[in-house]
Coordinates of N, CA and C in Angstrom, one line a residue:
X15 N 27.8 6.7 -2.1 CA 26.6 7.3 -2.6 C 26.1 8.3 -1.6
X16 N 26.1 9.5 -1.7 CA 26.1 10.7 -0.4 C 24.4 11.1 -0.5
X17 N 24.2 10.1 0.9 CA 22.4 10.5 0.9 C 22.2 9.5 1.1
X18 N 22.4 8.3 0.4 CA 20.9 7.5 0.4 C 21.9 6.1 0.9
X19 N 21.8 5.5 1.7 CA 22.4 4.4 2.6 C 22.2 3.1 2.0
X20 N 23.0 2.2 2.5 CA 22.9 0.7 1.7 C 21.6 0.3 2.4
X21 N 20.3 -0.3 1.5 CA 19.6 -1.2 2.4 C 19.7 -1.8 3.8
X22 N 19.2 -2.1 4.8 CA 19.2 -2.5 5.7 C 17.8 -2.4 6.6
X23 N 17.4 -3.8 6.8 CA 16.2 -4.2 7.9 C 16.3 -3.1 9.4
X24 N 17.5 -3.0 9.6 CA 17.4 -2.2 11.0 C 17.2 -0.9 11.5
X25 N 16.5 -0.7 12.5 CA 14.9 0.1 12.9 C 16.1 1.5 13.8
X26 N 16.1 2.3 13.4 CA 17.0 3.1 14.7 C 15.5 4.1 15.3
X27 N 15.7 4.5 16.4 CA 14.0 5.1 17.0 C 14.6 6.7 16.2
X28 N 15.9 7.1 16.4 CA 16.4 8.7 15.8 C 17.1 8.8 14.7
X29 N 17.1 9.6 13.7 CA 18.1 9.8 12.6 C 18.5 11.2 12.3
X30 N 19.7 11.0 11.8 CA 20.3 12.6 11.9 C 19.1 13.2 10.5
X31 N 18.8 14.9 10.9 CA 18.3 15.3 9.7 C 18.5 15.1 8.2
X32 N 17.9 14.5 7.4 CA 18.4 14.3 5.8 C 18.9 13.0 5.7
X33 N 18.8 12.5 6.5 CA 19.7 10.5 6.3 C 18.3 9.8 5.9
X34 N 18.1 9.4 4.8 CA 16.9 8.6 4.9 C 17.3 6.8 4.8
X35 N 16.3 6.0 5.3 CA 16.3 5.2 5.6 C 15.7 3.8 4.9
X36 N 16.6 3.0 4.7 CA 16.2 2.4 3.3 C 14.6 1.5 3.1
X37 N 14.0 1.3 2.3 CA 12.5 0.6 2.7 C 12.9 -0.6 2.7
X38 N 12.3 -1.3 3.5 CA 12.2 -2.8 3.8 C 10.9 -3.5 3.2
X39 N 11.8 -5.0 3.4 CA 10.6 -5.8 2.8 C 9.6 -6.1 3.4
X40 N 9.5 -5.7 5.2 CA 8.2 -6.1 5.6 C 7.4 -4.8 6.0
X41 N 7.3 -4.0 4.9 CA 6.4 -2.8 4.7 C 5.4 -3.6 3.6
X42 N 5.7 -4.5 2.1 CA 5.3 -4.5 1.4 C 3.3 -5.2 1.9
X43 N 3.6 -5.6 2.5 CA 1.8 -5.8 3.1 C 1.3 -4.4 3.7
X44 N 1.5 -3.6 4.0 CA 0.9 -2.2 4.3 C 0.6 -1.6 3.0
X45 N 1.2 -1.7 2.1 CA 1.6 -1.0 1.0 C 0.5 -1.8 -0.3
X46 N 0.4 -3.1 0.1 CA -0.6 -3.6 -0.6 C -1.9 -3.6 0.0
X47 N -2.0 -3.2 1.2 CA -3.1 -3.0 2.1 C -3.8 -1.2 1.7
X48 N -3.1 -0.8 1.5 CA -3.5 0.6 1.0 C -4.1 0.8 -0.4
X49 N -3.2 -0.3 -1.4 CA -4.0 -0.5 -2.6 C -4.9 -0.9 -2.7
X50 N -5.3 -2.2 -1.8 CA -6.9 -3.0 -1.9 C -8.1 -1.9 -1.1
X51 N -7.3 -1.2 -0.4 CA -8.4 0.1 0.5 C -9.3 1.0 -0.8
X52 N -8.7 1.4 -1.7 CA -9.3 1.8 -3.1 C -10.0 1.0 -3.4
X53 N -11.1 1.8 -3.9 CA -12.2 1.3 -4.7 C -12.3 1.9 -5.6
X54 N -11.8 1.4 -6.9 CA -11.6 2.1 -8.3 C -12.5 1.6 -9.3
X55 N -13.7 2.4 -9.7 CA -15.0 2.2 -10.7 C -14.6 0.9 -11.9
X56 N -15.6 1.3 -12.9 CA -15.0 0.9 -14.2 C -14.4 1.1 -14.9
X57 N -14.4 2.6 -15.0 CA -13.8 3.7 -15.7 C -12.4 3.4 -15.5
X58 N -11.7 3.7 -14.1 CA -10.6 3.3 -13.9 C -9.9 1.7 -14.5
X59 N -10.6 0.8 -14.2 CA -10.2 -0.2 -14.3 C -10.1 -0.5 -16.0
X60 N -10.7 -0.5 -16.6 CA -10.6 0.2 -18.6 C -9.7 1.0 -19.2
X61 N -9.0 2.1 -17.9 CA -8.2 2.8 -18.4 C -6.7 1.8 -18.0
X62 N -6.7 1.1 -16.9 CA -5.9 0.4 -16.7 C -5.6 -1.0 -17.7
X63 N -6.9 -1.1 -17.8 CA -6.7 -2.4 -19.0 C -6.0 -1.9 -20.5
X64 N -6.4 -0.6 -20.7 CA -5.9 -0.1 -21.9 C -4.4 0.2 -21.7
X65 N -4.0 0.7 -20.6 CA -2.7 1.3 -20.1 C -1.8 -0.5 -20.4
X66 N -2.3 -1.2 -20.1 CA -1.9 -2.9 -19.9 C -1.6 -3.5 -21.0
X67 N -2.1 -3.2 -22.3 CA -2.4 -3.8 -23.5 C -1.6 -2.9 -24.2
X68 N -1.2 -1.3 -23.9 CA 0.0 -0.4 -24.4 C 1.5 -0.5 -23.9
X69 N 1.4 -1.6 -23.1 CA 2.5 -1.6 -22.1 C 3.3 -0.7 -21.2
X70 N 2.5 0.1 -21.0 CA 2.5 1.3 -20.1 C 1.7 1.1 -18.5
X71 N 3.2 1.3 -17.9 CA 2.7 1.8 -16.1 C 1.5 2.5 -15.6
X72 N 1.0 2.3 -14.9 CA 0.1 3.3 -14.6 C 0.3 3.6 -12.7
X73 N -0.2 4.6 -12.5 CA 0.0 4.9 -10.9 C -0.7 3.2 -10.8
X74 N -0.4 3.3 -9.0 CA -1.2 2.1 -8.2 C -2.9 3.1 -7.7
X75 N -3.6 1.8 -7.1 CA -4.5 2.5 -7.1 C -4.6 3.2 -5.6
X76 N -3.1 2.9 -4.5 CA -2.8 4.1 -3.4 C -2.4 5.1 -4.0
X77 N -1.6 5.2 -4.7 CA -1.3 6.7 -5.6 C -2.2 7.6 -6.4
X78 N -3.0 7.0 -6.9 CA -4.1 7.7 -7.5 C -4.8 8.0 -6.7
X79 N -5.1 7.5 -5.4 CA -5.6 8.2 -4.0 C -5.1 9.5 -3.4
X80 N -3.5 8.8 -3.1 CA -3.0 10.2 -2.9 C -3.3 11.2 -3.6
X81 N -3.2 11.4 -5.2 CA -3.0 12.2 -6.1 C -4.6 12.9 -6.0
X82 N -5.6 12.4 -5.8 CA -6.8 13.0 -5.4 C -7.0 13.6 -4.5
X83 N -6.7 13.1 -3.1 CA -6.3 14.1 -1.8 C -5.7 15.0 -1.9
X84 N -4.4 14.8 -2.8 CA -3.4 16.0 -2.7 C -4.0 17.0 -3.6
X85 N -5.2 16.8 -4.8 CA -5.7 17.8 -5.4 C -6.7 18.8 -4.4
X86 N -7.6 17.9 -3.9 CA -8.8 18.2 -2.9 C -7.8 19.5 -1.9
X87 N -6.9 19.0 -1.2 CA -6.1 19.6 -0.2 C -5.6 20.8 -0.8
X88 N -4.7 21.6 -2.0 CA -5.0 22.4 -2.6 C -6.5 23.2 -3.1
X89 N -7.1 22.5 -3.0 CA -8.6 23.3 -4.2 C -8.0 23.4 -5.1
X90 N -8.0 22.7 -6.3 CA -6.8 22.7 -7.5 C -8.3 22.9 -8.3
X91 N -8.1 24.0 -9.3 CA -8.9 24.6 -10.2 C -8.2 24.6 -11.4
X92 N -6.8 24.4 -11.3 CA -5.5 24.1 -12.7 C -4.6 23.1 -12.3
X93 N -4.7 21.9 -12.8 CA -3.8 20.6 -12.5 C -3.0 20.6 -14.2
X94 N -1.5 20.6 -13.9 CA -0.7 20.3 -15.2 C -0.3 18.9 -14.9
X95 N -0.9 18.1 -15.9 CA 0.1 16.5 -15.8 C 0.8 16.0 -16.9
X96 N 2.5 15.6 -16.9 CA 3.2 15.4 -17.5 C 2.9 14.0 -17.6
X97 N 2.6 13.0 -18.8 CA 2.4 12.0 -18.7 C 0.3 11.7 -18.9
X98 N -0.1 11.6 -19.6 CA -1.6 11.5 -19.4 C -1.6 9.7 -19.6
X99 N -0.8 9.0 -20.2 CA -1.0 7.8 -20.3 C -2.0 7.5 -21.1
X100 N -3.2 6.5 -20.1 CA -4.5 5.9 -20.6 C -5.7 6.7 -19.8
X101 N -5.0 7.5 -19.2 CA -6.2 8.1 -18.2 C -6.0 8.2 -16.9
X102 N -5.4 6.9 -16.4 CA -5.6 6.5 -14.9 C -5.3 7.5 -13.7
X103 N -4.0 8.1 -14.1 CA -4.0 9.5 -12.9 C -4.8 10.6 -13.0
X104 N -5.0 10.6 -14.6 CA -5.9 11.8 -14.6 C -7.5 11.6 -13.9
X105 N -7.8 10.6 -14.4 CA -9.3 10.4 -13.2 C -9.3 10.8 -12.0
X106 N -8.0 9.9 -11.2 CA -8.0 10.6 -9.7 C -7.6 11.7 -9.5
X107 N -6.8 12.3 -10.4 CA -6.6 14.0 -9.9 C -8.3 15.0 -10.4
X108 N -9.1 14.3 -11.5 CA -10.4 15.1 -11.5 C -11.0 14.8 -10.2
X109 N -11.0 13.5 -10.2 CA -11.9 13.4 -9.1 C -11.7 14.1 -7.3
X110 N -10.4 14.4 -7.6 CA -9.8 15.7 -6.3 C -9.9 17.3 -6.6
X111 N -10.0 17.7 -7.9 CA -10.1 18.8 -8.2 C -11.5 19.2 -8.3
X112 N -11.5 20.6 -8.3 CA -12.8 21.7 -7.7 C -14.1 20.8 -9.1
X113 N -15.1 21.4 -9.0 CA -15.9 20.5 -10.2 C -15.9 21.6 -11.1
X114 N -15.2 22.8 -11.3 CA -15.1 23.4 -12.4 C -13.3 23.8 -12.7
X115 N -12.3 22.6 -12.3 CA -11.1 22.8 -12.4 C -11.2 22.2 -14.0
X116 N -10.4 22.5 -14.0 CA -9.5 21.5 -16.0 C -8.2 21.4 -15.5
X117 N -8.4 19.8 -16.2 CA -6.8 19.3 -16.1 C -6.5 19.4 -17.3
X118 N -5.4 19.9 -17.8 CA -4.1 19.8 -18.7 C -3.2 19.4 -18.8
X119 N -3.7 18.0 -19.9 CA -2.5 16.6 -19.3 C -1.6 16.5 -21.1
X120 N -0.1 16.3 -20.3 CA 0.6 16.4 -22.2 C 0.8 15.0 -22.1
X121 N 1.6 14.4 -23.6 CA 1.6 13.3 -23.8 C 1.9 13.5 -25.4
X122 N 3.1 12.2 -25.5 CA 3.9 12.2 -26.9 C 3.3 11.7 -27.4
X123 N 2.1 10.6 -27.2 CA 1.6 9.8 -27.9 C -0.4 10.1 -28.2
X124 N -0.5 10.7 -29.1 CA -2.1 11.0 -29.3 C -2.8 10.1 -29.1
X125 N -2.8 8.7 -29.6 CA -3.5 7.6 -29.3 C -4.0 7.2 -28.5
X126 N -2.7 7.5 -27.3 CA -3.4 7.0 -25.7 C -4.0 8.0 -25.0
X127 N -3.8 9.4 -25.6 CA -4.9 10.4 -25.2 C -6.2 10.2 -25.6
X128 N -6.1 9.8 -26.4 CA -7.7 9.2 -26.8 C -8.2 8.1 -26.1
X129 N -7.9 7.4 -25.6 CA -7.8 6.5 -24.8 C -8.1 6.9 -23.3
X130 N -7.6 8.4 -23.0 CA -7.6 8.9 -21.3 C -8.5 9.9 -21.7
X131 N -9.4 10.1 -22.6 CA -10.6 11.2 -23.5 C -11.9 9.9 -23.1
X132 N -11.6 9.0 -23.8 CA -12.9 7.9 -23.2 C -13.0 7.5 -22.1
X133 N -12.0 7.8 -21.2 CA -12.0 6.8 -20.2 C -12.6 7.7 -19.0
X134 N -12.3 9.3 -19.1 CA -12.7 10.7 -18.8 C -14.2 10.8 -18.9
X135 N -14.5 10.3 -20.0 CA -15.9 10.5 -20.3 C -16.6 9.5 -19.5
X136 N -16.1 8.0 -19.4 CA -16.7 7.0 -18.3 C -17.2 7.3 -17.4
X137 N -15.9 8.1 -16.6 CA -15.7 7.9 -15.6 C -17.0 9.4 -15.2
X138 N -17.0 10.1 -16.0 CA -18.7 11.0 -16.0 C -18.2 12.5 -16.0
X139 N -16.9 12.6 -16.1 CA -16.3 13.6 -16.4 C -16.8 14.8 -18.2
X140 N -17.2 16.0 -17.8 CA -17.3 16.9 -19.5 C -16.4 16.8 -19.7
X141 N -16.5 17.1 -21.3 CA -15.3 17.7 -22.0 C -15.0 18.4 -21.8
X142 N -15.6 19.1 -21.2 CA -14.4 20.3 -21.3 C -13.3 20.6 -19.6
X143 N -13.9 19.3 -19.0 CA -12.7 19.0 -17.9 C -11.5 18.7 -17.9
X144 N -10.7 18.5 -19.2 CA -9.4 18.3 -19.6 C -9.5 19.0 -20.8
X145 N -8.3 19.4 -21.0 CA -7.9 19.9 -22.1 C -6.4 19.1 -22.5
X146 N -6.5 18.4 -23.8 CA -5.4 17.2 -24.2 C -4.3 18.3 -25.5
X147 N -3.0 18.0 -24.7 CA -2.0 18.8 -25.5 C -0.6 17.5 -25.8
X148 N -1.2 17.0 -27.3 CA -0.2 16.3 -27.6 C 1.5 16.7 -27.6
X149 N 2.3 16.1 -27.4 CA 3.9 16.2 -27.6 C 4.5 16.3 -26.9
X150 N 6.4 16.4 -26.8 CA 6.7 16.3 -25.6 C 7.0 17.5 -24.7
X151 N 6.8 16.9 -23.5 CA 7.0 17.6 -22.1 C 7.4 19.2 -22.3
X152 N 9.0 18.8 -22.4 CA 9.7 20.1 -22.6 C 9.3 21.4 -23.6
X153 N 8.4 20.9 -24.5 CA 8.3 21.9 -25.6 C 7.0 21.9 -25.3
X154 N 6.3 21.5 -24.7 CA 4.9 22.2 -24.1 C 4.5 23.2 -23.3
X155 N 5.5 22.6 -21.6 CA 5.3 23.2 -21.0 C 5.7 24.6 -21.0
X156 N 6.6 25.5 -21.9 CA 7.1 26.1 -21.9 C 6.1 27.4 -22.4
X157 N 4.3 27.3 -23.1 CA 3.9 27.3 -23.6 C 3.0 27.7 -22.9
X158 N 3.2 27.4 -21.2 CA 1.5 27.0 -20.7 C 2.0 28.6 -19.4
X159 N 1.0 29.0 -18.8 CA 1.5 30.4 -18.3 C 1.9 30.5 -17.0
X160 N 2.5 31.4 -16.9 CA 3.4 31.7 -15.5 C 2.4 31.6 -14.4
X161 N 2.6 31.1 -13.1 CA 1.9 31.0 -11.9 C 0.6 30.2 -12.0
X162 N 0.3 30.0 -13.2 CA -1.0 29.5 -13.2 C -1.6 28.3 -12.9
X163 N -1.4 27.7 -12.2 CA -1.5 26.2 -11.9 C -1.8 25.9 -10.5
X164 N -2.3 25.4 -9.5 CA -2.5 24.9 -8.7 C -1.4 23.3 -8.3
X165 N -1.1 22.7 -9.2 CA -0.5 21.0 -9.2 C 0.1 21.0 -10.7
X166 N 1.3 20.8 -10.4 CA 1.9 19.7 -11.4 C 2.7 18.3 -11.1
X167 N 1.7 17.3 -11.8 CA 1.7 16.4 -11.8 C 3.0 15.6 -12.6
X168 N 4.2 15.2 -12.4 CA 5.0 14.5 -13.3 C 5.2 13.3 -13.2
X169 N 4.9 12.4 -14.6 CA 5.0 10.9 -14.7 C 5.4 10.6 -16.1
X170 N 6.3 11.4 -16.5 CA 7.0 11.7 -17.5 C 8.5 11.0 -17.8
X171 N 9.3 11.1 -18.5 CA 10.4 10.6 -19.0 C 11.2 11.0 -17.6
X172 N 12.0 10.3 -17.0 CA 12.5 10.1 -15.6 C 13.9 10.9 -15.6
X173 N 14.1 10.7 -17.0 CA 15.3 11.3 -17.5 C 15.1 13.1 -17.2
X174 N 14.1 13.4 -17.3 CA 13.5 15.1 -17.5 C 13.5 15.5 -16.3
X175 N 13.1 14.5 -15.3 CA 12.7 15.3 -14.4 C 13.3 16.5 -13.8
X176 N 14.2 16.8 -13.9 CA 15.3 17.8 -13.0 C 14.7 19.2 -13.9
X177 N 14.5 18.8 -15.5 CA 14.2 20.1 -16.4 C 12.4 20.3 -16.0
X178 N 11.6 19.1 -15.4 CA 9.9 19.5 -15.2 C 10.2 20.3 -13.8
X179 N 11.0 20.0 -12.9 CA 11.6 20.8 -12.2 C 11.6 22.2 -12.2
X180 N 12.4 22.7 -13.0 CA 12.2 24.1 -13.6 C 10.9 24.9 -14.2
X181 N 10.6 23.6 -14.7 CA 8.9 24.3 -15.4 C 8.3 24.6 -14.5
X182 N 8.0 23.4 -13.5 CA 7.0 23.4 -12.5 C 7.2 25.0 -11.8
X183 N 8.0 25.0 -11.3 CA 8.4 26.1 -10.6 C 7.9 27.4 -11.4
X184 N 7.9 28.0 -12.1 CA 7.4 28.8 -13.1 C 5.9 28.9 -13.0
X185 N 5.3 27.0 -13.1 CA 4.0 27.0 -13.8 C 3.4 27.2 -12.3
X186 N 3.7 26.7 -11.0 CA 2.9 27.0 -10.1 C 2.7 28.7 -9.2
X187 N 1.4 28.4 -8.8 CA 1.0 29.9 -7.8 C 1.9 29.4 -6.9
X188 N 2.0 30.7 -5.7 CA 2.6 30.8 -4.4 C 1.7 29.5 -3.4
X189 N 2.4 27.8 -3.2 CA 1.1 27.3 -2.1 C 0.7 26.1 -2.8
X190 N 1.3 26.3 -4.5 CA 1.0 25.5 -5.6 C 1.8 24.3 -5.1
X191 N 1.6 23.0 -5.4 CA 2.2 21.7 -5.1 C 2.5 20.8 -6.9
X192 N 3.7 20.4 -6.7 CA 4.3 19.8 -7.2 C 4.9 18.2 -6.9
X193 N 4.1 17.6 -7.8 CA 4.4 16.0 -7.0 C 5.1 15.0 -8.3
X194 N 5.9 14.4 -8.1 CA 6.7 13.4 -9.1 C 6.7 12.2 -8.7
X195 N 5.8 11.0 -9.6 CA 6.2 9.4 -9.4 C 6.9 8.7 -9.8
X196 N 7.2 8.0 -9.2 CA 8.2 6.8 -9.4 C 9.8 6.9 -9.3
X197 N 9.8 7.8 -8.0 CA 10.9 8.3 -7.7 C 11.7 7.2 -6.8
X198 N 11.2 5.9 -6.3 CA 11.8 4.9 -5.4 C 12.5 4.1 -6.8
X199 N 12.1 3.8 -8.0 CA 12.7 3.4 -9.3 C 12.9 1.7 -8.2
X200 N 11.7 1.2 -8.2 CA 11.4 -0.1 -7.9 C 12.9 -0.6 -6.6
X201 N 12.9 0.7 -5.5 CA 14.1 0.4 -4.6 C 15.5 0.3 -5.0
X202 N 15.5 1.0 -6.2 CA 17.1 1.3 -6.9 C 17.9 2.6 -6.5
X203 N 16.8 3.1 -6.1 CA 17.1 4.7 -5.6 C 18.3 4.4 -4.1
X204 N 18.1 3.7 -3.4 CA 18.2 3.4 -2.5 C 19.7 2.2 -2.2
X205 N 20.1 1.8 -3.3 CA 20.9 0.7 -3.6 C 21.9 1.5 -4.4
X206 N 23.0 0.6 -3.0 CA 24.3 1.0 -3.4 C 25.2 0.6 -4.8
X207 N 24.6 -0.8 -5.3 CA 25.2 -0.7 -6.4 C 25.1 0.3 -7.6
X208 N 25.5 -0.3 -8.6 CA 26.0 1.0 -9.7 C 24.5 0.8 -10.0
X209 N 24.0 1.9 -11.3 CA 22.7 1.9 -11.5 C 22.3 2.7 -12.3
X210 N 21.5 2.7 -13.6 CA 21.6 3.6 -14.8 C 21.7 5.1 -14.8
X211 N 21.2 6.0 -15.5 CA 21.2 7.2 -15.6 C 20.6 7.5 -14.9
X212 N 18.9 6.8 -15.9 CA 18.2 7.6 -14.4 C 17.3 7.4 -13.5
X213 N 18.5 6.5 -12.8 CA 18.3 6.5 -11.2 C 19.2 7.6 -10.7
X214 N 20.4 7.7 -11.2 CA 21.0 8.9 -10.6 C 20.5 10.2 -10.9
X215 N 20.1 10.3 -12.0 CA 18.8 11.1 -11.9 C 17.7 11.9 -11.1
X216 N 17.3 10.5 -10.6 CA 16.2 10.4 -9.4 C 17.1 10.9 -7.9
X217 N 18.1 10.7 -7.5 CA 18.7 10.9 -6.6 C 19.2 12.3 -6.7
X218 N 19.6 12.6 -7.6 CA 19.9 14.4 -8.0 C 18.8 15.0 -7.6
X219 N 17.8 14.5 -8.2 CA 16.4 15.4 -8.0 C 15.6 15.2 -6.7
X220 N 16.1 13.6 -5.9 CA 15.9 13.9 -4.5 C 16.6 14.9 -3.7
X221 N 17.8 15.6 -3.8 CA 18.6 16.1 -2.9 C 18.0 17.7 -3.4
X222 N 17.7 18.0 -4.8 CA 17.2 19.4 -5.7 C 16.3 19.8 -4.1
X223 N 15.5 18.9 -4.9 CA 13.9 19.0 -3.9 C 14.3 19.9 -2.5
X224 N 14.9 18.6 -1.7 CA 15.5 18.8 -0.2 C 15.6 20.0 0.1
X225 N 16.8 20.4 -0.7 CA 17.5 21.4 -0.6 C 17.2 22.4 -1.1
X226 N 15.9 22.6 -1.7 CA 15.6 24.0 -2.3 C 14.9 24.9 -1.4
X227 N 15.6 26.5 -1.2 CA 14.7 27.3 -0.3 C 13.2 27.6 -0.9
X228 N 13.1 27.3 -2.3 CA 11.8 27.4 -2.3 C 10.4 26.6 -2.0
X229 N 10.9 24.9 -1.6 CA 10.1 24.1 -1.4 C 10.0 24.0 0.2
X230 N 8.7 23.0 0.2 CA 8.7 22.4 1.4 C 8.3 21.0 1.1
X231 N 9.4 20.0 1.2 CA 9.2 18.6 0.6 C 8.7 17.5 1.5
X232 N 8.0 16.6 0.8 CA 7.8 15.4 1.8 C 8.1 14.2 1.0
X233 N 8.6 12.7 1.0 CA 8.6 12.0 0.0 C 7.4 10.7 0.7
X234 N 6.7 10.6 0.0 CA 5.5 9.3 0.5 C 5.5 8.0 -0.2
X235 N 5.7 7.0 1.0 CA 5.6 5.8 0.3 C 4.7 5.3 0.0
X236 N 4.1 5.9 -1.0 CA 2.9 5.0 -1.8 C 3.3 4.4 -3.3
X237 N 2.9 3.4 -3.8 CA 3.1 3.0 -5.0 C 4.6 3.1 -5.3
X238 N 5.2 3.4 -6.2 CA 6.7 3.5 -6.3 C 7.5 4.6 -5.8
X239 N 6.7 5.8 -5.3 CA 7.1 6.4 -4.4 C 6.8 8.2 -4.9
X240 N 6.2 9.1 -4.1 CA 5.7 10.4 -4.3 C 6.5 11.2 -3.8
X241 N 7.4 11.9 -4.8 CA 8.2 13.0 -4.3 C 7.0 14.6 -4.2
X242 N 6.6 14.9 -3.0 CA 5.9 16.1 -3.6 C 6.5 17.1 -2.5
X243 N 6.1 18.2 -2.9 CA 6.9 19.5 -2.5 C 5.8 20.8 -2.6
X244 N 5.7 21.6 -2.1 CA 4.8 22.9 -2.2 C 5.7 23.9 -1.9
X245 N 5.2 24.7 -3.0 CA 5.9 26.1 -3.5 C 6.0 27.0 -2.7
X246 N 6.8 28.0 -2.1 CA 6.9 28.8 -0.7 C 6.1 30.0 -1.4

């Protein structure tokens, strides 16, 4: 598997450029310690109950952290998110974006947009701080305009990612940041046994990333893991 190494507890102080290094198990207390560091309202926690009762993932609430910093740290005045769920990332990406940004979050399922519409409003957000575009991914984004974006957000079909890839690229300004979750695929990424589509998937689109002269990547271990990259 060219890249990503078998698991292993042991610490080296140097590693050659591009060899990453597998996560271990005695990270998982930092990692829960960053979650309990959030203090996530009602609003959040409603949208998570709803996300719960749909059977649907939602960011952790270190990631939905990040995803707020990482908006703030741009001045994001146009956030695209693939994936709107129940609300839960979209709260923390409003709550990092300028107070007259809009997010524009897609999603195959209208229901649970209505769902991240109430939960928006809780959380003390206007209406008119999101703009909700039912359907899927691919045939949206194609739709939405060149350069214009500040952040795209992907938490979309895992399978896509390599094609939100291409959109992104398109949809962001020069400086624009592009972030993808759940790229560690619960430490499968990382494991040498065989492993479905897409996790090989995820590993294609780790090396894309890497290796693209137009990014500048970092991958962060929060929640199941944040591939994000900014546009040159």
């Amino acid at each position: 598997m060219c890249g990503f190494p078998t698991p292993t507890d042991t610490v080296t102080p140097r590693q050659p450029r591009g060899q990453e290094r597998a996560i271990t198990g005695n990270r998982q207390t930092s990692w829960a310690f960053a979650d309990a560091y959030v203090a996530e309202d009602d609003a959040l926690r409603w949208a998570r109950d709803r996300a719960r009762e749909a059977g649907l993932r939602s960011v952790t609430p270190g990631t939905g952290a990040a995803l707020g910093l990482l908006a703030a740290a741009v001045d994001a005045k146009a956030v695209a998110e693939i994936g709107t769920g129940c609300g839960v990332s979209g709260i923390h990406l409003l709550h990092g974006m300028r107070a007259d940004g809009v997010l524009t979050t897609v999603d195959p399922e209208p229901e649970h947009q209505q769902f991240a519409r109430q939960a928006f409003r809780a959380a003390g957000f206007a209406g008119n701080r999101a703009r909700f575009i039912p359907g899927r991914a691919l045939e949206v984004l194609p739709r939405l305009a060149d350069a214009g974006y500040d952040l795209v957000f992907c938490d979309g079909d895992r399978l896509e990612y390599s094609d939100y890839l291409a959109e992104s690229l398109r949809l962001l300004r020069s400086g624009g940041l592009i972030v993808f979750e759940g790229v560690f695929a619960h430490g499968r990424t990382v494991d040498s046994g065989p492993q479905p589509t897409e996790v090989l998937r995820l590993r294609e689109l780790l090396r894309t990333v890497r290796e693209s002269p137009e990014l500048v990547p970092s991958l962060l271990p929060v929640g199941d893991g944040l591939l994000c990259a900014v546009k040159r």
